[in-house]
mmCIF file of C-alpha atoms in Angstrom:
data_model
loop_
_atom_site.group_PDB
_atom_site.id
_atom_site.type_symbol
_atom_site.label_atom_id
_atom_site.label_comp_id
_atom_site.label_asym_id
_atom_site.label_seq_id
_atom_site.Cartn_x
_atom_site.Cartn_y
_atom_site.Cartn_z
ATOM 1 C CA UNK A 235 -20.358 30.605 21.913
ATOM 2 C CA UNK A 236 -23.021 33.060 21.065
ATOM 3 C CA UNK A 237 -22.438 36.001 18.526
ATOM 4 C CA UNK A 238 -24.556 38.950 17.831
ATOM 5 C CA UNK A 239 -26.029 39.441 14.480
ATOM 6 C CA UNK A 240 -23.649 42.254 13.808
ATOM 7 C CA UNK A 241 -20.669 40.099 14.784
ATOM 8 C CA UNK A 242 -21.710 37.276 12.371
ATOM 9 C CA UNK A 243 -21.940 39.703 9.449
ATOM 10 C CA UNK A 244 -18.231 40.659 9.964
ATOM 11 C CA UNK A 245 -17.144 36.961 9.503
ATOM 12 C CA UNK A 246 -16.753 35.203 6.306
ATOM 13 C CA UNK A 247 -15.560 31.788 5.033
ATOM 14 C CA UNK A 248 -13.477 31.260 1.935
ATOM 15 C CA UNK A 249 -12.746 27.600 0.721
ATOM 16 C CA UNK A 250 -9.427 27.578 -1.138
ATOM 17 C CA UNK A 251 -9.502 25.194 -4.152
ATOM 18 C CA UNK A 252 -6.642 23.933 -6.590
ATOM 19 C CA UNK A 253 -8.499 24.456 -9.666
ATOM 20 C CA UNK A 254 -8.859 22.289 -12.870
ATOM 21 C CA UNK A 255 -9.128 22.430 -16.578
ATOM 22 C CA UNK A 256 -11.990 19.800 -16.345
ATOM 23 C CA UNK A 257 -15.227 21.785 -15.958
ATOM 24 C CA UNK A 258 -16.858 18.855 -14.505
ATOM 25 C CA UNK A 259 -14.458 18.931 -11.579
ATOM 26 C CA UNK A 260 -15.360 22.650 -11.301
ATOM 27 C CA UNK A 261 -19.031 21.793 -11.141
ATOM 28 C CA UNK A 262 -18.351 19.183 -8.295
ATOM 29 C CA UNK A 263 -16.365 21.867 -6.408
ATOM 30 C CA UNK A 264 -19.055 24.598 -6.485
ATOM 31 C CA UNK A 265 -21.703 22.146 -5.526
ATOM 32 C CA UNK A 266 -19.835 21.602 -2.181
ATOM 33 C CA UNK A 267 -19.888 25.367 -1.958
ATOM 34 C CA UNK A 268 -23.477 25.717 -2.353
ATOM 35 C CA UNK A 269 -24.064 22.859 0.226
ATOM 36 C CA UNK A 270 -21.663 24.640 2.754
ATOM 37 C CA UNK A 271 -23.438 28.057 2.220
ATOM 38 C CA UNK A 272 -26.707 26.332 3.474
ATOM 39 C CA UNK A 273 -24.931 25.081 6.481
ATOM 40 C CA UNK A 274 -23.402 28.560 7.129
ATOM 41 C CA UNK A 275 -26.497 30.613 6.382
ATOM 42 C CA UNK A 276 -25.404 32.818 9.100
ATOM 43 C CA UNK A 277 -22.264 34.186 7.168
ATOM 44 C CA UNK A 278 -21.008 34.535 3.746
ATOM 45 C CA UNK A 279 -19.406 31.726 2.175
ATOM 46 C CA UNK A 280 -17.047 32.112 -0.942
ATOM 47 C CA UNK A 281 -14.438 30.246 -2.858
ATOM 48 C CA UNK A 282 -11.380 30.516 -5.003
ATOM 49 C CA UNK A 283 -8.914 28.724 -6.901
ATOM 50 C CA UNK A 284 -4.980 28.756 -7.217
ATOM 51 C CA UNK A 285 -5.138 28.007 -10.933
ATOM 52 C CA UNK A 286 -6.941 26.926 -13.882
ATOM 53 C CA UNK A 287 -10.205 28.405 -12.802
ATOM 54 C CA UNK A 288 -12.140 31.672 -11.749
ATOM 55 C CA UNK A 289 -12.507 33.159 -9.459
ATOM 56 C CA UNK A 290 -9.059 33.292 -8.003
ATOM 57 C CA UNK A 291 -8.555 33.208 -4.251
ATOM 58 C CA UNK A 292 -8.014 36.894 -4.096
ATOM 59 C CA UNK A 293 -11.247 37.488 -6.074
ATOM 60 C CA UNK A 294 -13.194 35.338 -3.471
ATOM 61 C CA UNK A 295 -11.519 37.358 -0.690
ATOM 62 C CA UNK A 296 -12.762 40.518 -2.503
ATOM 63 C CA UNK A 297 -16.224 39.400 -2.660
ATOM 64 C CA UNK A 298 -15.975 38.797 1.291
ATOM 65 C CA UNK A 299 -14.834 42.310 1.939
ATOM 66 C CA UNK A 300 -17.545 43.612 -0.258
ATOM 67 C CA UNK A 301 -20.148 41.917 1.761
ATOM 68 C CA UNK A 302 -18.605 43.818 4.933
ATOM 69 C CA UNK A 303 -16.274 40.775 6.394
ATOM 70 C CA UNK A 304 -13.801 41.915 8.598
ATOM 71 C CA UNK A 305 -12.713 38.369 9.970
ATOM 72 C CA UNK A 306 -12.070 35.801 7.239
ATOM 73 C CA UNK A 307 -11.675 32.016 7.915
ATOM 74 C CA UNK A 308 -9.718 30.418 4.760
ATOM 75 C CA UNK A 309 -9.826 26.767 4.707
ATOM 76 C CA UNK A 310 -8.108 24.692 2.079
ATOM 77 C CA UNK A 311 -10.115 22.414 -0.098
ATOM 78 C CA UNK A 312 -7.412 19.866 0.223
ATOM 79 C CA UNK A 313 -7.511 16.319 1.460
ATOM 80 C CA UNK A 314 -3.942 16.527 2.761
ATOM 81 C CA UNK A 315 -1.438 19.044 3.401
ATOM 82 C CA UNK A 316 1.324 19.280 0.839
ATOM 83 C CA UNK A 317 2.983 22.411 -1.053
ATOM 84 C CA UNK A 318 -0.411 23.819 -1.994
ATOM 85 C CA UNK A 319 -1.762 23.822 1.456
ATOM 86 C CA UNK A 320 1.736 24.695 3.273
ATOM 87 C CA UNK A 321 2.815 27.093 0.795
ATOM 88 C CA UNK A 322 0.894 28.143 -2.050
ATOM 89 C CA UNK A 323 -2.455 28.949 -0.499
ATOM 90 C CA UNK A 324 -0.665 30.750 2.615
ATOM 91 C CA UNK A 325 1.441 32.915 0.140
ATOM 92 C CA UNK A 326 -1.812 34.176 -1.598
ATOM 93 C CA UNK A 327 -3.444 34.798 1.721
ATOM 94 C CA UNK A 328 -0.474 36.412 3.250
ATOM 95 C CA UNK A 329 -0.171 38.903 0.394
ATOM 96 C CA UNK A 330 -3.789 39.853 0.467
ATOM 97 C CA UNK A 331 -3.396 40.347 4.173
ATOM 98 C CA UNK A 332 -0.636 42.865 3.777
ATOM 99 C CA UNK A 333 -2.456 44.729 1.039
ATOM 100 C CA UNK A 334 -5.719 44.686 3.110
ATOM 101 C CA UNK A 335 -4.927 45.664 6.652
ATOM 102 C CA UNK A 336 -8.612 46.244 7.378
ATOM 103 C CA UNK A 337 -9.247 42.538 7.550
ATOM 104 C CA UNK A 338 -7.989 39.535 9.460
ATOM 105 C CA UNK A 339 -7.525 36.179 7.641
ATOM 106 C CA UNK A 340 -7.309 33.164 9.940
ATOM 107 C CA UNK A 341 -6.169 29.855 8.089
ATOM 108 C CA UNK A 342 -7.451 26.431 8.777
ATOM 109 C CA UNK A 343 -6.269 23.133 8.145
ATOM 110 C CA UNK A 344 -6.840 20.633 5.437
ATOM 111 C CA UNK A 345 -9.485 17.925 5.790
ATOM 112 C CA UNK A 346 -6.770 15.343 6.751
ATOM 113 C CA UNK A 347 -7.158 12.110 8.370
ATOM 114 C CA UNK A 348 -10.308 12.134 10.194
ATOM 115 C CA UNK A 349 -12.930 9.536 11.289
ATOM 116 C CA UNK A 350 -15.496 11.226 9.072
ATOM 117 C CA UNK A 351 -13.070 11.067 6.007
ATOM 118 C CA UNK A 352 -12.332 7.512 6.818
ATOM 119 C CA UNK A 353 -16.185 6.538 6.999
ATOM 120 C CA UNK A 354 -16.944 8.416 3.909
ATOM 121 C CA UNK A 355 -14.030 6.427 2.057
ATOM 122 C CA UNK A 356 -15.429 3.366 3.563
ATOM 123 C CA UNK A 357 -18.900 3.948 2.094
ATOM 124 C CA UNK A 358 -17.458 4.705 -1.423
ATOM 125 C CA UNK A 359 -16.085 1.483 -1.242
ATOM 126 C CA UNK A 360 -18.925 -0.449 -0.026
ATOM 127 C CA UNK A 361 -21.010 0.974 -2.661
ATOM 128 C CA UNK A 362 -18.569 -0.605 -5.241
ATOM 129 C CA UNK A 363 -18.805 -3.949 -3.671
ATOM 130 C CA UNK A 364 -22.602 -3.879 -3.583
ATOM 131 C CA UNK A 365 -22.668 -3.230 -7.279
ATOM 132 C CA UNK A 366 -20.776 -6.712 -8.064
ATOM 133 C CA UNK A 367 -22.514 -9.693 -8.684
ATOM 134 C CA UNK A 368 -19.657 -11.981 -7.945
ATOM 135 C CA UNK A 369 -19.677 -13.303 -4.583
ATOM 136 C CA UNK A 370 -15.789 -13.038 -3.367
ATOM 137 C CA UNK A 371 -14.893 -13.155 0.224
ATOM 138 C CA UNK A 372 -13.060 -10.077 1.474
ATOM 139 C CA UNK A 373 -10.226 -12.123 2.669
ATOM 140 C CA UNK A 374 -9.769 -12.667 -1.182
ATOM 141 C CA UNK A 375 -9.922 -9.001 -2.139
ATOM 142 C CA UNK A 376 -6.899 -6.406 -2.441
ATOM 143 C CA UNK A 377 -7.736 -2.895 -1.740
ATOM 144 C CA UNK A 378 -5.526 -0.426 -3.923
ATOM 145 C CA UNK A 379 -5.843 3.180 -2.540
ATOM 146 C CA UNK A 380 -4.460 5.755 -5.086
ATOM 147 C CA UNK A 381 -3.297 8.916 -3.670
ATOM 148 C CA UNK A 382 -2.669 12.252 -5.771
ATOM 149 C CA UNK A 383 0.954 12.174 -4.965
ATOM 150 C CA UNK A 384 3.060 15.217 -3.868
ATOM 151 C CA UNK A 385 6.615 16.233 -3.437
ATOM 152 C CA UNK A 386 5.959 16.150 0.459
ATOM 153 C CA UNK A 387 6.503 12.727 2.252
ATOM 154 C CA UNK A 388 4.106 13.630 5.157
ATOM 155 C CA UNK A 389 1.215 13.909 2.767
ATOM 156 C CA UNK A 390 2.149 10.867 0.985
ATOM 157 C CA UNK A 391 2.498 8.912 4.153
ATOM 158 C CA UNK A 392 -1.108 9.948 5.236
ATOM 159 C CA UNK A 393 -2.532 7.991 2.113
ATOM 160 C CA UNK A 394 -0.896 5.081 3.438
ATOM 161 C CA UNK A 395 -2.343 5.497 6.967
ATOM 162 C CA UNK A 396 -5.815 6.061 5.224
ATOM 163 C CA UNK A 397 -5.207 2.788 3.361
ATOM 164 C CA UNK A 398 -4.405 0.839 6.542
ATOM 165 C CA UNK A 399 -7.492 2.215 8.316
ATOM 166 C CA UNK A 400 -9.837 1.021 5.306
ATOM 167 C CA UNK A 401 -7.926 -2.194 5.177
ATOM 168 C CA UNK A 402 -8.399 -3.298 8.482
ATOM 169 C CA UNK A 403 -11.588 -1.572 9.223
ATOM 170 C CA UNK A 404 -13.094 -3.270 6.202
ATOM 171 C CA UNK A 405 -11.443 -6.696 6.501
ATOM 172 C CA UNK A 406 -9.987 -7.045 3.403
ATOM 173 C CA UNK A 407 -7.358 -9.720 2.528
ATOM 174 C CA UNK A 408 -4.513 -7.123 1.720
ATOM 175 C CA UNK A 409 -3.938 -3.399 0.978
ATOM 176 C CA UNK A 410 -1.818 -1.584 -1.174
ATOM 177 C CA UNK A 411 -1.116 2.239 -2.109
ATOM 178 C CA UNK A 412 -0.027 3.851 -5.173
ATOM 179 C CA UNK A 413 -0.037 7.375 -6.428
ATOM 180 C CA UNK A 414 -1.405 9.174 -9.943
ATOM 181 C CA UNK A 415 1.918 11.174 -10.187
ATOM 182 C CA UNK A 416 4.896 13.181 -8.711
ATOM 183 C CA UNK A 417 5.919 10.295 -6.206
ATOM 184 C CA UNK A 418 6.018 6.670 -6.539
ATOM 185 C CA UNK A 419 4.873 3.826 -7.220
ATOM 186 C CA UNK A 420 2.741 4.923 -9.995
ATOM 187 C CA UNK A 421 -0.639 3.173 -10.731
ATOM 188 C CA UNK A 422 0.300 0.961 -13.593
ATOM 189 C CA UNK A 423 3.354 -0.848 -11.942
ATOM 190 C CA UNK A 424 1.573 -1.077 -8.697
ATOM 191 C CA UNK A 425 -1.364 -2.827 -10.390
ATOM 192 C CA UNK A 426 1.014 -5.165 -12.060
ATOM 193 C CA UNK A 427 2.622 -6.075 -8.715
ATOM 194 C CA UNK A 428 -0.666 -6.573 -7.136
ATOM 195 C CA UNK A 429 -1.976 -8.998 -9.681
ATOM 196 C CA UNK A 430 0.969 -11.284 -8.678
ATOM 197 C CA UNK A 431 -0.272 -11.502 -5.156
ATOM 198 C CA UNK A 432 -2.922 -14.012 -6.179
ATOM 199 C CA UNK A 433 -6.137 -12.236 -5.129
ATOM 200 C CA UNK A 434 -9.368 -12.858 -7.057
ATOM 201 C CA UNK A 435 -10.665 -9.113 -6.620
ATOM 202 C CA UNK A 436 -8.843 -5.757 -6.658
ATOM 203 C CA UNK A 437 -10.740 -2.763 -5.784
ATOM 204 C CA UNK A 438 -9.110 0.572 -7.074
ATOM 205 C CA UNK A 439 -10.214 3.453 -4.878
ATOM 206 C CA UNK A 440 -8.978 6.993 -5.880
ATOM 207 C CA UNK A 441 -8.776 8.924 -2.660
ATOM 208 C CA UNK A 442 -9.643 11.938 -4.746
ATOM 209 C CA UNK A 443 -12.258 14.785 -3.815
ATOM 210 C CA UNK A 444 -13.332 15.295 -7.441
ATOM 211 C CA UNK A 445 -13.058 13.900 -11.014
ATOM 212 C CA UNK A 446 -10.510 15.178 -13.646
ATOM 213 C CA UNK A 447 -7.608 14.147 -15.724
ATOM 214 C CA UNK A 448 -5.882 12.226 -12.895
ATOM 215 C CA UNK A 449 -9.136 10.061 -11.955
ATOM 216 C CA UNK A 450 -9.795 9.279 -15.633
ATOM 217 C CA UNK A 451 -6.017 8.277 -15.916
ATOM 218 C CA UNK A 452 -6.241 6.029 -13.067
ATOM 219 C CA UNK A 453 -9.401 4.105 -14.353
ATOM 220 C CA UNK A 454 -7.439 3.752 -17.889
ATOM 221 C CA UNK A 455 -4.473 2.136 -16.283
ATOM 222 C CA UNK A 456 -6.865 -0.106 -14.377
ATOM 223 C CA UNK A 457 -8.485 -1.129 -17.732
ATOM 224 C CA UNK A 458 -5.447 -1.762 -19.151
ATOM 225 C CA UNK A 459 -4.225 -4.189 -16.485
ATOM 226 C CA UNK A 460 -7.538 -5.872 -16.083
ATOM 227 C CA UNK A 461 -7.647 -6.643 -19.781
ATOM 228 C CA UNK A 462 -4.654 -8.843 -19.465
ATOM 229 C CA UNK A 463 -5.695 -10.442 -16.196
ATOM 230 C CA UNK A 464 -9.429 -11.536 -16.938
ATOM 231 C CA UNK A 465 -9.220 -14.109 -13.995
ATOM 232 C CA UNK A 466 -9.157 -11.278 -11.511
ATOM 233 C CA UNK A 467 -12.216 -8.849 -10.888
ATOM 234 C CA UNK A 468 -11.253 -5.157 -10.956
ATOM 235 C CA UNK A 469 -13.763 -2.927 -9.215
ATOM 236 C CA UNK A 470 -13.433 1.068 -9.623
ATOM 237 C CA UNK A 471 -14.700 2.791 -6.652
ATOM 238 C CA UNK A 472 -15.918 6.310 -6.871
ATOM 239 C CA UNK A 473 -14.015 9.091 -5.505
ATOM 240 C CA UNK A 474 -15.427 11.024 -2.518
ATOM 241 C CA UNK A 475 -17.141 14.016 -4.193
ATOM 242 C CA UNK A 476 -19.976 15.619 -2.184
ATOM 243 C CA UNK A 477 -20.547 12.713 0.243
ATOM 244 C CA UNK A 478 -22.339 14.108 3.323
ATOM 245 C CA UNK A 479 -19.311 13.427 5.686
ATOM 246 C CA UNK A 480 -17.048 15.239 3.623
ATOM 247 C CA UNK A 481 -19.503 18.233 3.975
ATOM 248 C CA UNK A 482 -19.478 17.706 8.004
ATOM 249 C CA UNK A 483 -15.681 17.658 7.835
ATOM 250 C CA UNK A 484 -15.591 21.049 5.843
ATOM 251 C CA UNK A 485 -18.016 22.313 8.463
ATOM 252 C CA UNK A 486 -15.671 21.078 11.296
ATOM 253 C CA UNK A 487 -12.577 22.985 9.757
ATOM 254 C CA UNK A 488 -14.300 26.091 9.769
ATOM 255 C CA UNK A 489 -15.706 25.599 13.275
ATOM 256 C CA UNK A 490 -12.236 24.920 14.495
ATOM 257 C CA UNK A 491 -10.764 28.361 13.422
ATOM 258 C CA UNK A 492 -13.995 30.289 14.240
ATOM 259 C CA UNK A 493 -14.004 28.894 17.991
ATOM 260 C CA UNK A 494 -10.115 28.738 18.519
ATOM 261 C CA UNK A 495 -9.280 25.193 17.978
ATOM 262 C CA UNK A 496 -7.073 24.820 14.992
ATOM 263 C CA UNK A 497 -4.515 22.217 14.839
ATOM 264 C CA UNK A 498 -2.177 22.282 11.762
ATOM 265 C CA UNK A 499 0.085 19.451 11.323
ATOM 266 C CA UNK A 500 3.491 21.303 11.814
ATOM 267 C CA UNK A 501 5.333 18.504 13.614
ATOM 268 C CA UNK A 502 5.863 16.585 10.224
ATOM 269 C CA UNK A 503 6.056 19.631 8.131
ATOM 270 C CA UNK A 504 9.192 19.420 5.996
ATOM 271 C CA UNK A 505 9.593 23.302 5.658
ATOM 272 C CA UNK A 506 9.718 23.670 9.408
ATOM 273 C CA UNK A 507 11.121 20.286 10.611
ATOM 274 C CA UNK A 508 14.242 18.044 9.439
ATOM 275 C CA UNK A 509 11.961 15.437 7.958
ATOM 276 C CA UNK A 510 14.382 12.460 7.048
ATOM 277 C CA UNK A 511 15.592 12.814 3.511
ATOM 278 C CA UNK A 512 14.158 16.466 2.935
ATOM 279 C CA UNK A 513 16.271 18.219 5.619
ATOM 280 C CA UNK A 514 17.360 21.022 2.874
ATOM 281 C CA UNK A 515 13.801 22.053 2.529
ATOM 282 C CA UNK A 516 13.577 23.646 6.093
ATOM 283 C CA UNK A 517 13.079 27.485 5.970
ATOM 284 C CA UNK A 518 12.345 27.518 2.249
ATOM 285 C CA UNK A 519 10.868 30.803 1.279
ATOM 286 C CA UNK A 520 7.009 30.435 1.434
ATOM 287 C CA UNK A 521 5.616 31.370 -2.226
ATOM 288 C CA UNK A 522 3.292 30.366 -4.612
ATOM 289 C CA UNK A 523 4.313 28.608 -7.680
ATOM 290 C CA UNK A 524 0.907 29.187 -9.715
ATOM 291 C CA UNK A 525 1.348 32.950 -10.962
ATOM 292 C CA UNK A 526 1.876 31.604 -14.413
ATOM 293 C CA UNK A 527 -1.294 29.812 -14.531
ATOM 294 C CA UNK A 528 -3.545 31.708 -12.117
ATOM 295 C CA UNK A 529 -7.025 31.965 -13.675
ATOM 296 C CA UNK A 530 -6.172 29.776 -16.744
ATOM 297 C CA UNK A 531 -8.934 27.579 -18.010
ATOM 298 C CA UNK A 532 -11.498 27.462 -20.848
ATOM 299 C CA UNK A 533 -15.159 27.967 -21.452
ATOM 300 C CA UNK A 534 -17.758 25.235 -21.697
ATOM 301 C CA UNK A 535 -19.245 27.135 -24.800
ATOM 302 C CA UNK A 536 -18.911 24.878 -27.842
ATOM 303 C CA UNK A 537 -15.681 23.280 -26.287
ATOM 304 C CA UNK A 538 -14.982 20.012 -28.399
ATOM 305 C CA UNK A 539 -14.165 18.554 -25.088
ATOM 306 C CA UNK A 540 -17.707 19.095 -23.532
ATOM 307 C CA UNK A 541 -16.065 20.527 -20.409
ATOM 308 C CA UNK A 542 -14.312 17.228 -19.736
ATOM 309 C CA UNK A 543 -10.855 18.703 -20.724
ATOM 310 C CA UNK A 544 -7.813 17.118 -19.701
ATOM 311 C CA UNK A 545 -3.991 17.035 -20.203
ATOM 312 C CA UNK A 546 -4.448 15.062 -23.585
ATOM 313 C CA UNK A 547 -6.400 17.690 -25.062
ATOM 314 C CA UNK A 548 -5.191 18.921 -28.386
ATOM 315 C CA UNK A 549 -7.793 21.351 -29.174
ATOM 316 C CA UNK A 550 -5.434 24.212 -29.332
ATOM 317 C CA UNK A 551 -7.227 25.845 -32.440
ATOM 318 C CA UNK A 552 -10.329 25.897 -30.793
ATOM 319 C CA UNK A 553 -8.811 27.957 -27.923
ATOM 320 C CA UNK A 554 -6.786 30.123 -29.807
ATOM 321 C CA UNK A 555 -9.941 31.189 -31.960
ATOM 322 C CA UNK A 556 -11.961 31.820 -28.808
ATOM 323 C CA UNK A 557 -9.183 33.615 -26.936
ATOM 324 C CA UNK A 558 -8.953 31.150 -24.337
ATOM 325 C CA UNK A 559 -5.566 29.847 -22.825
ATOM 326 C CA UNK A 560 -4.473 26.360 -23.894
ATOM 327 C CA UNK A 561 -2.229 24.673 -21.592
ATOM 328 C CA UNK A 562 -1.803 20.898 -22.618
ATOM 329 C CA UNK A 563 0.856 20.250 -19.949
ATOM 330 C CA UNK A 564 1.560 21.813 -16.445
ATOM 331 C CA UNK A 565 4.631 21.071 -14.569
ATOM 332 C CA UNK A 566 4.979 22.033 -10.806
ATOM 333 C CA UNK A 567 8.170 23.666 -9.758
ATOM 334 C CA UNK A 568 8.363 22.247 -6.226
ATOM 335 C CA UNK A 569 11.834 20.563 -5.953
ATOM 336 C CA UNK A 570 11.440 16.733 -5.304
ATOM 337 C CA UNK A 571 14.681 15.082 -3.998
ATOM 338 C CA UNK A 572 13.817 11.803 -5.741
ATOM 339 C CA UNK A 573 12.613 13.082 -9.084
ATOM 340 C CA UNK A 574 14.924 10.667 -10.764
ATOM 341 C CA UNK A 575 13.536 7.491 -9.093
ATOM 342 C CA UNK A 576 13.172 4.811 -11.642
ATOM 343 C CA UNK A 577 9.552 4.137 -10.580
ATOM 344 C CA UNK A 578 8.701 7.713 -10.466
ATOM 345 C CA UNK A 579 6.799 9.603 -13.139
ATOM 346 C CA UNK A 580 8.890 11.121 -16.133
ATOM 347 C CA UNK A 581 7.211 14.431 -15.783
ATOM 348 C CA UNK A 582 9.161 14.821 -12.312
ATOM 349 C CA UNK A 583 12.607 13.990 -13.790
ATOM 350 C CA UNK A 584 15.304 16.522 -13.655
ATOM 351 C CA UNK A 585 15.936 16.307 -17.414
ATOM 352 C CA UNK A 586 12.312 16.420 -18.527
#
């Protein structure tokens, strides 16, 4: 489909990220945006965050309007579709659309289960295997894929499918899934179970786009379990980051919207269909739960954490003296039916 130069100037792209306290994660996100700007040199590309960082999504949309964009393609910078993709980001976009009727916003889908994403994940794991000096057969290797963990079983189940595709595709002896938070099983108990299966090597692969507190926590638990199981080789694979195939998938998601082929996964959406065990979530009001933390974050300037801030940071005095918001903990308000599951995180329990 060809477009005139005047038409292309009217279309812009915004990548909607979550945001993080960790400035290293933000650097990685903006690096992807920079690459995407080069791939879409015929139209403006901006970005915005839900929380903990600037610019916010509505600020990124403002930048596109100021550049004359009438049609805006919004793509969630998320691996799977859970509450952020299904509710929080659409809520921000819908509010902006109502307040700015001069623009049309079209919403794309998440990166999702995609052959490019599977291949990118496989290459990250291969890089880790090559780095080992031990000759251990793949049949004697267990793959542990660690997902973010959400209150949405649809997104959680996609992590399991991703693991299965990697397990069979790469020929490992066994595969397991765990999560860094919100749902179960968590990383430490999952690894403690895995060591009992008798494999000589365990590969821990955090299926994440960027670094941050959760990736650091995953590797910390890995080190703890590895220390008491020296007879097993533990390999820590790198997260996805700016792998070229990740960039290609982002490009695909924009093109799907721009050229009319956009398939959101609504068949398994717990807010629209009665998913087993989550029937009460059908028809919940679509709203963002991030108003209280929009734009919160901290400056790199003289920060004791050197920009590698996480939930364990206790530099409250520094933040107060520099008029920076200090948020040592953050709890999501999405209701999770199994919040009191004995294998679930304490932060999700109803009495926490």
